Tab-separated table of C-alpha atoms and ligand atoms in Angstrom:
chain	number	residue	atom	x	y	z
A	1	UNK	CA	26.096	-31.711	-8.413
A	2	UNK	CA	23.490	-30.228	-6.147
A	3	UNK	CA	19.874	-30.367	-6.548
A	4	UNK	CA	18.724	-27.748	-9.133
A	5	UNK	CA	16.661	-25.175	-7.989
A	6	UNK	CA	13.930	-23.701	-8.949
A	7	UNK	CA	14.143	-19.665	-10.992
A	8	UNK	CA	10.634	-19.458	-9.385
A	9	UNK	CA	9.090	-21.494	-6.871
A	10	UNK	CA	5.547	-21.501	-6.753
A	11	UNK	CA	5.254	-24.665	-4.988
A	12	UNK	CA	6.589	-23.182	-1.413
A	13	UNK	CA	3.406	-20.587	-2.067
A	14	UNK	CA	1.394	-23.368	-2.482
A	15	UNK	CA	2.131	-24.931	0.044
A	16	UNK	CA	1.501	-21.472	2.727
A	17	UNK	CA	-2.111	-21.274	0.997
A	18	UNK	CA	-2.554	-24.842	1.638
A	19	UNK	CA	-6.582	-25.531	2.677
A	20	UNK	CA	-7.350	-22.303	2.353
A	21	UNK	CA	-6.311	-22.278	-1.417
A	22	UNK	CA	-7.925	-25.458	-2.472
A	23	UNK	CA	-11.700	-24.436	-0.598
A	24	UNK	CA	-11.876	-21.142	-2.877
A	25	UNK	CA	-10.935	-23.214	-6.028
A	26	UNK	CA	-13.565	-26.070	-4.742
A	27	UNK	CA	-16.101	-22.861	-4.172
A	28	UNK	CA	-15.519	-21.797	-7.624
A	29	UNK	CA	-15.842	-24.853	-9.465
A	30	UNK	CA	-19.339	-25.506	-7.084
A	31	UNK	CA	-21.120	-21.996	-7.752
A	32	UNK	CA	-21.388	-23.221	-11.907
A	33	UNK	CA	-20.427	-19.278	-12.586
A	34	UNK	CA	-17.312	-20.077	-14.179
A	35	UNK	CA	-17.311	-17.144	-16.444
A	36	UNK	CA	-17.021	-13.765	-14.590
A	37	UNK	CA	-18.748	-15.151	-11.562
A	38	UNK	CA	-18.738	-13.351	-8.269
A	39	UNK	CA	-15.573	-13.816	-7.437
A	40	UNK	CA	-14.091	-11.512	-10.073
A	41	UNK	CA	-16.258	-8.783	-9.271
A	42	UNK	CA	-15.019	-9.214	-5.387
A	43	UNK	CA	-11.242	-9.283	-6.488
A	44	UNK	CA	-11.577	-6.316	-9.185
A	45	UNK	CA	-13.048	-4.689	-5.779
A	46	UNK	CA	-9.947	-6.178	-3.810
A	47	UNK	CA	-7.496	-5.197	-6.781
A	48	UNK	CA	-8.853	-1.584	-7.402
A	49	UNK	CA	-8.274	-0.796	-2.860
A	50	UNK	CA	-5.070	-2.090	-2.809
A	51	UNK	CA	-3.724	-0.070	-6.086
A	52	UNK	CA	-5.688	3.084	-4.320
A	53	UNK	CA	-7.351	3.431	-7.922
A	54	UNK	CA	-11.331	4.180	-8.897
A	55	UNK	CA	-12.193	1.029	-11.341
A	56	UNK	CA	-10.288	-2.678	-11.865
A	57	UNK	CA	-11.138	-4.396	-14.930
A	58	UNK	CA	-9.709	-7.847	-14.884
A	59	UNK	CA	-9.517	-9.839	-18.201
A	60	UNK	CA	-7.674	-12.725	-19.593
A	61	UNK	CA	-3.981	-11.852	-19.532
A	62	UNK	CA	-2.169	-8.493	-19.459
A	63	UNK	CA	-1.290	-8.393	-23.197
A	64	UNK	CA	-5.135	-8.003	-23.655
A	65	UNK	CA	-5.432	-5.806	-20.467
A	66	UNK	CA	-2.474	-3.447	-22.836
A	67	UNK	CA	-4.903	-3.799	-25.918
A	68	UNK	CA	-8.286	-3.181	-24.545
A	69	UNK	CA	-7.004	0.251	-22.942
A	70	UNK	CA	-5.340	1.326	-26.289
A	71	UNK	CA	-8.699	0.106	-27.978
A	72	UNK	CA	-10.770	2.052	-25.599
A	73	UNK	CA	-8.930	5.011	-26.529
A	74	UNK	CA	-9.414	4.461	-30.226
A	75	UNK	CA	-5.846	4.350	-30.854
A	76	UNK	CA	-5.366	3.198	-34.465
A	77	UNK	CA	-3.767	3.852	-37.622
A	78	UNK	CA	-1.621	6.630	-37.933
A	79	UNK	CA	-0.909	7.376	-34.042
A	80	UNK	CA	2.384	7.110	-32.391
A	81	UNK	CA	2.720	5.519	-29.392
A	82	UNK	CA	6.125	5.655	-27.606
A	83	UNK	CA	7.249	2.389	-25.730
A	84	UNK	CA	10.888	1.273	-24.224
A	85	UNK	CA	13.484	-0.326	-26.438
A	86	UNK	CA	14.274	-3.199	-23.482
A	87	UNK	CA	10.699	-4.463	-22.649
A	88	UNK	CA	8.937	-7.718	-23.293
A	89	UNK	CA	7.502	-8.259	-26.770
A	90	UNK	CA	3.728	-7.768	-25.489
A	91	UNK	CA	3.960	-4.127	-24.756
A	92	UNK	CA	5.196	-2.816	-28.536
A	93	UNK	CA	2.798	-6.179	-29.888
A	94	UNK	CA	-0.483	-4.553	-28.737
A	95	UNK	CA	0.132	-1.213	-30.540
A	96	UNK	CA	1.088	-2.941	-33.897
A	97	UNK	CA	-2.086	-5.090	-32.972
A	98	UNK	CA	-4.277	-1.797	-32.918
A	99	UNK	CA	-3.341	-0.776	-36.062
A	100	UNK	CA	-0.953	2.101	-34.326
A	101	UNK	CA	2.737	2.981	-34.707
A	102	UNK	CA	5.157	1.705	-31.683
A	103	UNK	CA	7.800	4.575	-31.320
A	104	UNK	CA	11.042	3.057	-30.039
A	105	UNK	CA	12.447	5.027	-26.945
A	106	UNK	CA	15.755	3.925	-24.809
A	107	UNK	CA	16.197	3.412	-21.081
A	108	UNK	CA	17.779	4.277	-18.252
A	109	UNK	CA	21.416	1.899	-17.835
A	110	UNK	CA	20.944	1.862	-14.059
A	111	UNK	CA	17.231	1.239	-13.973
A	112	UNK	CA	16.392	-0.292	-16.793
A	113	UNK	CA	13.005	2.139	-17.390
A	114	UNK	CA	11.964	4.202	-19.983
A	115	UNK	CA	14.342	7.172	-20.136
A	116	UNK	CA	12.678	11.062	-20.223
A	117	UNK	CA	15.686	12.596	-22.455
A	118	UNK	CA	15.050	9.591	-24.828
A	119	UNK	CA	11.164	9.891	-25.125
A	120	UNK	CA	11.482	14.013	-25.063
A	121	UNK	CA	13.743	13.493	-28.671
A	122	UNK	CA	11.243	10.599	-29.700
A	123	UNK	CA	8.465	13.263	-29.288
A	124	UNK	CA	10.116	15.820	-31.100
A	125	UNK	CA	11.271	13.595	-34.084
A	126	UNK	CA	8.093	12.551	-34.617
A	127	UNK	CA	6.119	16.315	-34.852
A	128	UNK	CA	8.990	16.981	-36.946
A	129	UNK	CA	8.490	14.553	-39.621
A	130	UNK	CA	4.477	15.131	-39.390
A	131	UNK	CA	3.584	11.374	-40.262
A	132	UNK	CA	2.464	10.872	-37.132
A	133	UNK	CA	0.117	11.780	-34.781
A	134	UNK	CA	1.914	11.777	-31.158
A	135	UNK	CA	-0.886	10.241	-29.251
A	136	UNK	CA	0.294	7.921	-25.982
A	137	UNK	CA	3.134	6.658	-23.405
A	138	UNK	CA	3.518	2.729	-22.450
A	139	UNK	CA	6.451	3.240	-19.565
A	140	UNK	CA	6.992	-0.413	-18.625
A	141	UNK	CA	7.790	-0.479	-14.617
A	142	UNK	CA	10.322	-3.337	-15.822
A	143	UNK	CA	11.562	-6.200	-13.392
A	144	UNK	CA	9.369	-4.425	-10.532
A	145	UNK	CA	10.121	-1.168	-10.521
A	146	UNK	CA	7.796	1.914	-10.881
A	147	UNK	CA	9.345	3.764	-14.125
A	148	UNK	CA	10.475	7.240	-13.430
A	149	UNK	CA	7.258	8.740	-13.174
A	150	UNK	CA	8.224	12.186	-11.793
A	151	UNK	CA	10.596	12.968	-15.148
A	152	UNK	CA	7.857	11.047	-17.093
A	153	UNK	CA	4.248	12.787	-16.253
A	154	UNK	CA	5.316	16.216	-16.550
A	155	UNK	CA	6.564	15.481	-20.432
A	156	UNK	CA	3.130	13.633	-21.060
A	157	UNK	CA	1.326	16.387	-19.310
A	158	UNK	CA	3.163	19.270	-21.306
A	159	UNK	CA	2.869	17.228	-24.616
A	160	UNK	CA	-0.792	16.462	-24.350
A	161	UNK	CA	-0.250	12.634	-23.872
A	162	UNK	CA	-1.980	10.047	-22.869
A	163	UNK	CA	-0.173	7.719	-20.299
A	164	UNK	CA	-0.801	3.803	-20.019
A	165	UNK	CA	1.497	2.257	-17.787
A	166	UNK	CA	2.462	-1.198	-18.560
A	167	UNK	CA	2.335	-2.445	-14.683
A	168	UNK	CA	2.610	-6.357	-16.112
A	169	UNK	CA	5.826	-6.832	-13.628
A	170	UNK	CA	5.415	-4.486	-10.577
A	171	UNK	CA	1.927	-5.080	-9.284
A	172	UNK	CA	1.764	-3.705	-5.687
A	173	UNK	CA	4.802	-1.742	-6.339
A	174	UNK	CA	5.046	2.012	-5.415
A	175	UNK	CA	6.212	5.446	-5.701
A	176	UNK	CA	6.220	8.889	-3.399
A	177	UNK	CA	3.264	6.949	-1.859
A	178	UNK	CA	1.591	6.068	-4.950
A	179	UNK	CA	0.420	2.490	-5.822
A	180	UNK	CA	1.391	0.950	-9.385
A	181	UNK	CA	-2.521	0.849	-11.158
A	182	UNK	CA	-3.055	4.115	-9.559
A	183	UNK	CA	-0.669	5.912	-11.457
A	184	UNK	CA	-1.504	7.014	-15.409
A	185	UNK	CA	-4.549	7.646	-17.102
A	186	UNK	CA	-4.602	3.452	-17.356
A	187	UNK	CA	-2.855	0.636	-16.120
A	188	UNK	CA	-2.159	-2.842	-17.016
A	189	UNK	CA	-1.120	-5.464	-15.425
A	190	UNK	CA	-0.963	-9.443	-16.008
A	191	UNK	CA	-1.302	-12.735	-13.451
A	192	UNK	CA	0.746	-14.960	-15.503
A	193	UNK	CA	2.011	-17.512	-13.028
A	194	UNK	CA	5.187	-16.314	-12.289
A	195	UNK	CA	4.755	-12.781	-11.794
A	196	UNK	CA	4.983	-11.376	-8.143
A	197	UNK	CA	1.134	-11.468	-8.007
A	198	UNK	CA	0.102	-14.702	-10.396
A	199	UNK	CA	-2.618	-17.270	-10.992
A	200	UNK	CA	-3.175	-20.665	-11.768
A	201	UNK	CA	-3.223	-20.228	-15.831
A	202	UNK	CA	-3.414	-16.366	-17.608
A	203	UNK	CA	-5.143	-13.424	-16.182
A	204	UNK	CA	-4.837	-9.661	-16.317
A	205	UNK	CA	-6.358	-6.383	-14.941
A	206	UNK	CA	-6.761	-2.566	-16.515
A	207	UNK	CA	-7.118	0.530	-13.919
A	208	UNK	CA	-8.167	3.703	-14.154
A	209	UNK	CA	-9.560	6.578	-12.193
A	210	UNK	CA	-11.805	7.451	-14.644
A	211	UNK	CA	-15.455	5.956	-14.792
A	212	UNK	CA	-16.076	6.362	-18.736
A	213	UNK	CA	-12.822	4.228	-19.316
A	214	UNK	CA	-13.915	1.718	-17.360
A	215	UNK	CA	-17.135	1.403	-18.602
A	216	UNK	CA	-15.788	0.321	-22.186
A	217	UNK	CA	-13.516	-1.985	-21.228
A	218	UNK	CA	-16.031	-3.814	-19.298
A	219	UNK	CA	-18.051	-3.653	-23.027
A	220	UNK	CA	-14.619	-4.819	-24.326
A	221	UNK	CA	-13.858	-7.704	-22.832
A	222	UNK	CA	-17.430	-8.734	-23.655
A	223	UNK	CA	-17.530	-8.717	-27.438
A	224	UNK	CA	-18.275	-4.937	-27.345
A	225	UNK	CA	-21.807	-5.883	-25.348
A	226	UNK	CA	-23.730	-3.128	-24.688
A	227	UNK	CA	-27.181	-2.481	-22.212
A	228	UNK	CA	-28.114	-5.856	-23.438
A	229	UNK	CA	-26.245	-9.044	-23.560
A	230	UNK	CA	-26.870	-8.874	-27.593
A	231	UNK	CA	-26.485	-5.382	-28.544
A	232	UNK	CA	-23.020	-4.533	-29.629
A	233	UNK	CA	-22.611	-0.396	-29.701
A	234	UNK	CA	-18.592	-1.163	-30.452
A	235	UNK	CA	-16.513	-4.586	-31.820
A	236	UNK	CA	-14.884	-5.961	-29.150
A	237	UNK	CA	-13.126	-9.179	-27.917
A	238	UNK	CA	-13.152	-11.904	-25.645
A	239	UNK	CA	-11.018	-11.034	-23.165
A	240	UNK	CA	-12.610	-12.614	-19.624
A	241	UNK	CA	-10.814	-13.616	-15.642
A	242	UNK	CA	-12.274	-17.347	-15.476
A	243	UNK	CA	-14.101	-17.239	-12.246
A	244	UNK	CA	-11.785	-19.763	-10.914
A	245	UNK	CA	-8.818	-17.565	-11.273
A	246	UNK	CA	-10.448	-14.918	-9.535
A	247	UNK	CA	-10.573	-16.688	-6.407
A	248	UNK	CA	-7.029	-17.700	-6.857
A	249	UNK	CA	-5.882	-14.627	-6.997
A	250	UNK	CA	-8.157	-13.300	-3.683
A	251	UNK	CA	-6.439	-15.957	-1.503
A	252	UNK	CA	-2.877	-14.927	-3.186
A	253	UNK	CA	-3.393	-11.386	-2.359
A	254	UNK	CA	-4.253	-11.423	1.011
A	255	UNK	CA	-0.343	-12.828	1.853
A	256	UNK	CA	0.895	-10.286	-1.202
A	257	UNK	CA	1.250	-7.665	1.131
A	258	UNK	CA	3.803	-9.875	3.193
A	259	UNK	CA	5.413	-11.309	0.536
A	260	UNK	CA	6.424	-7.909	-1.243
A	261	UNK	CA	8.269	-7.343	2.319
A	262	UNK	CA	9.880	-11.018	1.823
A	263	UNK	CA	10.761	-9.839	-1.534
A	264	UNK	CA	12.912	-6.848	-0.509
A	265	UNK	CA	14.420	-8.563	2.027
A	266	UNK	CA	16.034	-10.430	0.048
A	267	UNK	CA	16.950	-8.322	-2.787
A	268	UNK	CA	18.478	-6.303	0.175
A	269	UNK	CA	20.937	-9.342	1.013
A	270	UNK	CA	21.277	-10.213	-2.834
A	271	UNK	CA	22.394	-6.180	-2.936
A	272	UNK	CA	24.790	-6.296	-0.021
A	273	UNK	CA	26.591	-9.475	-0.540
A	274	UNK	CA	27.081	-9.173	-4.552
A	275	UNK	CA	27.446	-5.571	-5.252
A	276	UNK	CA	31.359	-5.341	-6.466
A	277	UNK	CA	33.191	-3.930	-9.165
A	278	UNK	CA	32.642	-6.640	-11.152
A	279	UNK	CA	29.160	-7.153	-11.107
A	280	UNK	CA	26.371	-4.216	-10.861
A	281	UNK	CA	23.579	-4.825	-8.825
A	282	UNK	CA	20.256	-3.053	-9.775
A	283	UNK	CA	19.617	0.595	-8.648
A	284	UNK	CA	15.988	1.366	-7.357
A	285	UNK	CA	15.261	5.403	-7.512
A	286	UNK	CA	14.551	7.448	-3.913
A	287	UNK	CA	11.158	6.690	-3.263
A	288	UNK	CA	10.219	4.166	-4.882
A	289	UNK	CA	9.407	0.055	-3.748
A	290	UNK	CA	10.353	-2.337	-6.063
A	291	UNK	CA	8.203	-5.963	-5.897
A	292	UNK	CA	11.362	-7.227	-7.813
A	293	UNK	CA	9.467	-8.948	-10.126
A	294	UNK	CA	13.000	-10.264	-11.025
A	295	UNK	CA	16.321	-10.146	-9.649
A	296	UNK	CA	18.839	-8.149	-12.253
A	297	UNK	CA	22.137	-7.994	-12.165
A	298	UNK	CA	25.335	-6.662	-15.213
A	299	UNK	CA	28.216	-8.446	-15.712
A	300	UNK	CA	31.191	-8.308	-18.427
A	301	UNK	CA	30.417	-12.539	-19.690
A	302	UNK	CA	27.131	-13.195	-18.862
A	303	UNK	CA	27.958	-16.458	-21.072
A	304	UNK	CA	30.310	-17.912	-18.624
A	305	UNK	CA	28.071	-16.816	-15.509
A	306	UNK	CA	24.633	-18.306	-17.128
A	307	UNK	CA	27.094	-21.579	-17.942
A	308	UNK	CA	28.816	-22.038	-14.473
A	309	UNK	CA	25.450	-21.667	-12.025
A	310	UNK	CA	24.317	-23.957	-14.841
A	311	UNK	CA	27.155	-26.321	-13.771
A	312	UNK	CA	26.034	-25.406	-10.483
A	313	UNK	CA	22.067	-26.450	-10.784
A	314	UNK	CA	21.089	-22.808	-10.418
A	315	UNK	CA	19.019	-21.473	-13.024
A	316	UNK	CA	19.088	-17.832	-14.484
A	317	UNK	CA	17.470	-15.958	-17.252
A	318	UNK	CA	18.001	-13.026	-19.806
A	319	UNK	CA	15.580	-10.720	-19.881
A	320	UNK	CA	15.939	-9.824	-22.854
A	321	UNK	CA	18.891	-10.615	-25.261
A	322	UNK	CA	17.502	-8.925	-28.145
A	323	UNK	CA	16.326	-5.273	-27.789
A	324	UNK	CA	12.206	-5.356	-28.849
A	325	UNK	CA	12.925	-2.280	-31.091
A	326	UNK	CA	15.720	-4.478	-32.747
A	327	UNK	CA	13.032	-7.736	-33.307
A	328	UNK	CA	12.679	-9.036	-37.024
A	329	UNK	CA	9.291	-7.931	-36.570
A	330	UNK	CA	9.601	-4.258	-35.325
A	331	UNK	CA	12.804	-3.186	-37.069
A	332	UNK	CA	10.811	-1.335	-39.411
A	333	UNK	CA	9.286	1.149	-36.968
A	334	UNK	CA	10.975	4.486	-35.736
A	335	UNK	CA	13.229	4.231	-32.963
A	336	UNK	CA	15.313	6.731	-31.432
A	337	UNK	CA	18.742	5.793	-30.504
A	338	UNK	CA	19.183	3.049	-28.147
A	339	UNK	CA	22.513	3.003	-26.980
A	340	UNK	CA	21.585	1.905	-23.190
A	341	UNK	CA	19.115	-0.987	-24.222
A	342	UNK	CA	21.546	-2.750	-26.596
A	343	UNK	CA	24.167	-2.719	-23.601
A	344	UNK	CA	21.817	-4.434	-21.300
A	345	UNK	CA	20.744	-6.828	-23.748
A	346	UNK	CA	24.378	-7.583	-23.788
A	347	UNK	CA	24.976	-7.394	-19.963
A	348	UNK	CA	21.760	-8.631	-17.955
A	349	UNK	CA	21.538	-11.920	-15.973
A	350	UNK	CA	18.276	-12.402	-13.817
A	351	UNK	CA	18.986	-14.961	-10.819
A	352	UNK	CA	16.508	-17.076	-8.713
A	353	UNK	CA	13.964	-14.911	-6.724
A	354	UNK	CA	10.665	-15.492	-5.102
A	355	UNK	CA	9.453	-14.389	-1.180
A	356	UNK	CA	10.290	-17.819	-0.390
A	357	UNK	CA	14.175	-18.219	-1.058
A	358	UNK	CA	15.574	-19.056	2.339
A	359	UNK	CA	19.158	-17.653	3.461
A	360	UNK	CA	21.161	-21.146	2.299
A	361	UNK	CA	19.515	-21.270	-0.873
A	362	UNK	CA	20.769	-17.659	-1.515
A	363	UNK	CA	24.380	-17.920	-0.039
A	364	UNK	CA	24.279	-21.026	-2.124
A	365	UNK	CA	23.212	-18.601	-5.483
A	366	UNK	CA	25.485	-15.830	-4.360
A	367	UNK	CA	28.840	-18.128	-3.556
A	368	UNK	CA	28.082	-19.534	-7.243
A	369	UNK	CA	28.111	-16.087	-8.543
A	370	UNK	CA	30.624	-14.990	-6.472
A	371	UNK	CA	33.251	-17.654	-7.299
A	372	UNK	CA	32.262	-17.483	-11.200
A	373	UNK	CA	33.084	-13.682	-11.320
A	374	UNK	CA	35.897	-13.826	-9.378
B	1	PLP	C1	6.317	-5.923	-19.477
B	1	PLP	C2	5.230	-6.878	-19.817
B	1	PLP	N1	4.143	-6.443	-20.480
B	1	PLP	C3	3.119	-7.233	-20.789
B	1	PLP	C4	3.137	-8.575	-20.452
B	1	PLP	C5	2.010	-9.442	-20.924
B	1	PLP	O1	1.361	-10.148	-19.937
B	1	PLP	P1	0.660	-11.559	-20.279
B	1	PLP	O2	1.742	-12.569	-20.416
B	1	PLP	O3	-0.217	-11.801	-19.093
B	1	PLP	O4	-0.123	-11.374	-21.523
B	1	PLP	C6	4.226	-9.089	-19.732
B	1	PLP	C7	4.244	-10.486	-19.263
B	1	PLP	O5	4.703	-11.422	-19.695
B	1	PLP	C8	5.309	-8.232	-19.420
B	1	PLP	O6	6.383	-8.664	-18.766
């Protein structure tokens, strides 16, 4: 059997940033400000110009980055807040975590993202029954790509929502011109290793345009700290970027900008060389960049695939087998129908992809695919 290879591999980034990595670490761990030192405040500075967006807020990982938005909002018992059916646990986890009501809503079957129709008849379902207050939006830009903002905003707009988009997997991503973190009332997003911008350990960042916002979740992250390091005007958590990762991610996002071009590149050839009746390749909407967070393909026996590049030493993933709306532990919160997000649970195989997969590696990956398809 061939070597295996890697789903990910961080090493080959490693080794670009060579020197230049392992001075800012040795910087970090010098200066003795290993807690919000001056690093972070240089990349939230660095984070907040490349989004295009007013205010970054980084903080330890970007399930808290969800949280301290929906906490700034005071978003609590007896709101709804209306999140996608096929979506990693962490964005329906942090409104169950505020003490709010996750609203399950489908997606799209060719994007994967939250779907307009579906949240318009969430909305309305909701009113009707009167429980509920109808209070917020997560859209999750999953596997890279900006959800379908255009459809999206106007519905939040009309319904007098407020919009926090779940940015955890499309970081630098953009559409009609507009940077993911610029676009919402808030943004999350998270620098777990293996995401197309990730650090050394957990870290996540909030945006937002507005000043107020920003303001409290800097209080946030600090146990609710006020003017003075002891005076706490609102509970809060720990939630803090170790200095250390900061300057990680400052090296890392100075080659981002190339990498995201690496990135399509290569989905491009994965695109051209798989697309077939047999297997669907993933559809990005006009306008839009996808960092392609993950590579996403639909198949009839994703079984058989997942076991014969297995056979082959090339790994793959499901994201996700099990709709989040259809979880043990959210099954007893309103959904709407999700006819779309139990098919891709059903369908979906993610194969190796990183900036740094060379052309053999790939035609290696795609002849596996090809020949396991037929
Ligand atoms: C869609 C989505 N939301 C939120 C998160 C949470 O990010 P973290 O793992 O940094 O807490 C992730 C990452 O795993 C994610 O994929």
């Amino acid at each position: 059997m061939a070597d295996p290879l890697p789903f990910v591999d961080l090493q080959a980034q490693r080794r670009r940033l060579g020197d230049a990595l392992n001075r800012a670490i040795a910087e970090a761990v010098e200066s003795g400000q290993w807690i919000l030192g001056p690093q972070v405040s240089a990349l939230e500075a660095s984070l907040a110009a490349f989004a295009g967006v007013k205010h970054a807020v980084a903080c330890a990982n970007g399930t808290d980055a969800l949280l301290l938005i929906l906490r700034a909002w005071n978003i609590g018992p007896g709101d709804a807040v209306f999140v996608p059916s096929f979506t990693f646990a962490a964005t329906g986890e942090v409104v169950a975590l505020a003490g709010a009501t996750p609203v399950f809503v489908d997606v799209l079957a060719d994007t994967f993202n939250m779907s307009a129709a579906s949240l318009e008849e969430a909305i309305t379902t909701i009113r009707r029954k009167g429980e509920l207050k109808a209070k917020a939006v997560i859209p999750v830009d999953l596997f890279g790509q900006p959800a379908d903002y255009r459809k999206l905003e106007p519905i939040v707009e009309r319904e007098g929502l407020l919009m926090l988009c779940d940015a955890a997997q499309s970081f630098g991503a953009i559409l009609d011109g507009r940077r993911t973190g610029s676009i919402g009332h808030a943004a999350a997003t998270s620098f777990f290793p293996a995401k197309p911008l990730g650090c050394y350990g957990d870290g996540g960042a909030c945006f937002t345009n507005d000043g107020g916002l920003a303001d409290i979740l800097r209080s946030l992250r600090m146990h609710g700290q006020g003017a003075d390091r002891y005076e706490h005007p609102r509970i809060g958590m720990n939630s803090r970027l170790d200095t250390i990762q900061a300057a990680i991610l400052s090296e890392k996002l100075k080659i981002f900008p190339d990498e995201i071009v690496q990135r399509e590149r290569i989905a491009r050839r994965y695109n051209a060389r798989l697309a077939s009746n047999r297997i669907r390749t993933p559809s990005v909407i006009e306008g839009a960049q996808s960092v392609w967070a993950q590579y996403t393909i639909q198949v009839d026996n994703k079984t058989k695939l997942q076991s014969d590049l297995k056979d082959a030493g090339i790994p793959t993933a499901v994201y996700y087998p099990i709709p989040l709306g259809r979880q043990a532990a959210y099954a007893g919160f309103p959904s709407a129908p999700t006819p779309n997000s139990d098919a891709l649970s059903r369908s979906v195989v993610s194969l190796p992809m990183h900036p740094y997969l060379d052309e053999a590696t790939q035609d290696r990956i795609i002849g596996a695919v090809l020949t396991s398809v037929g």
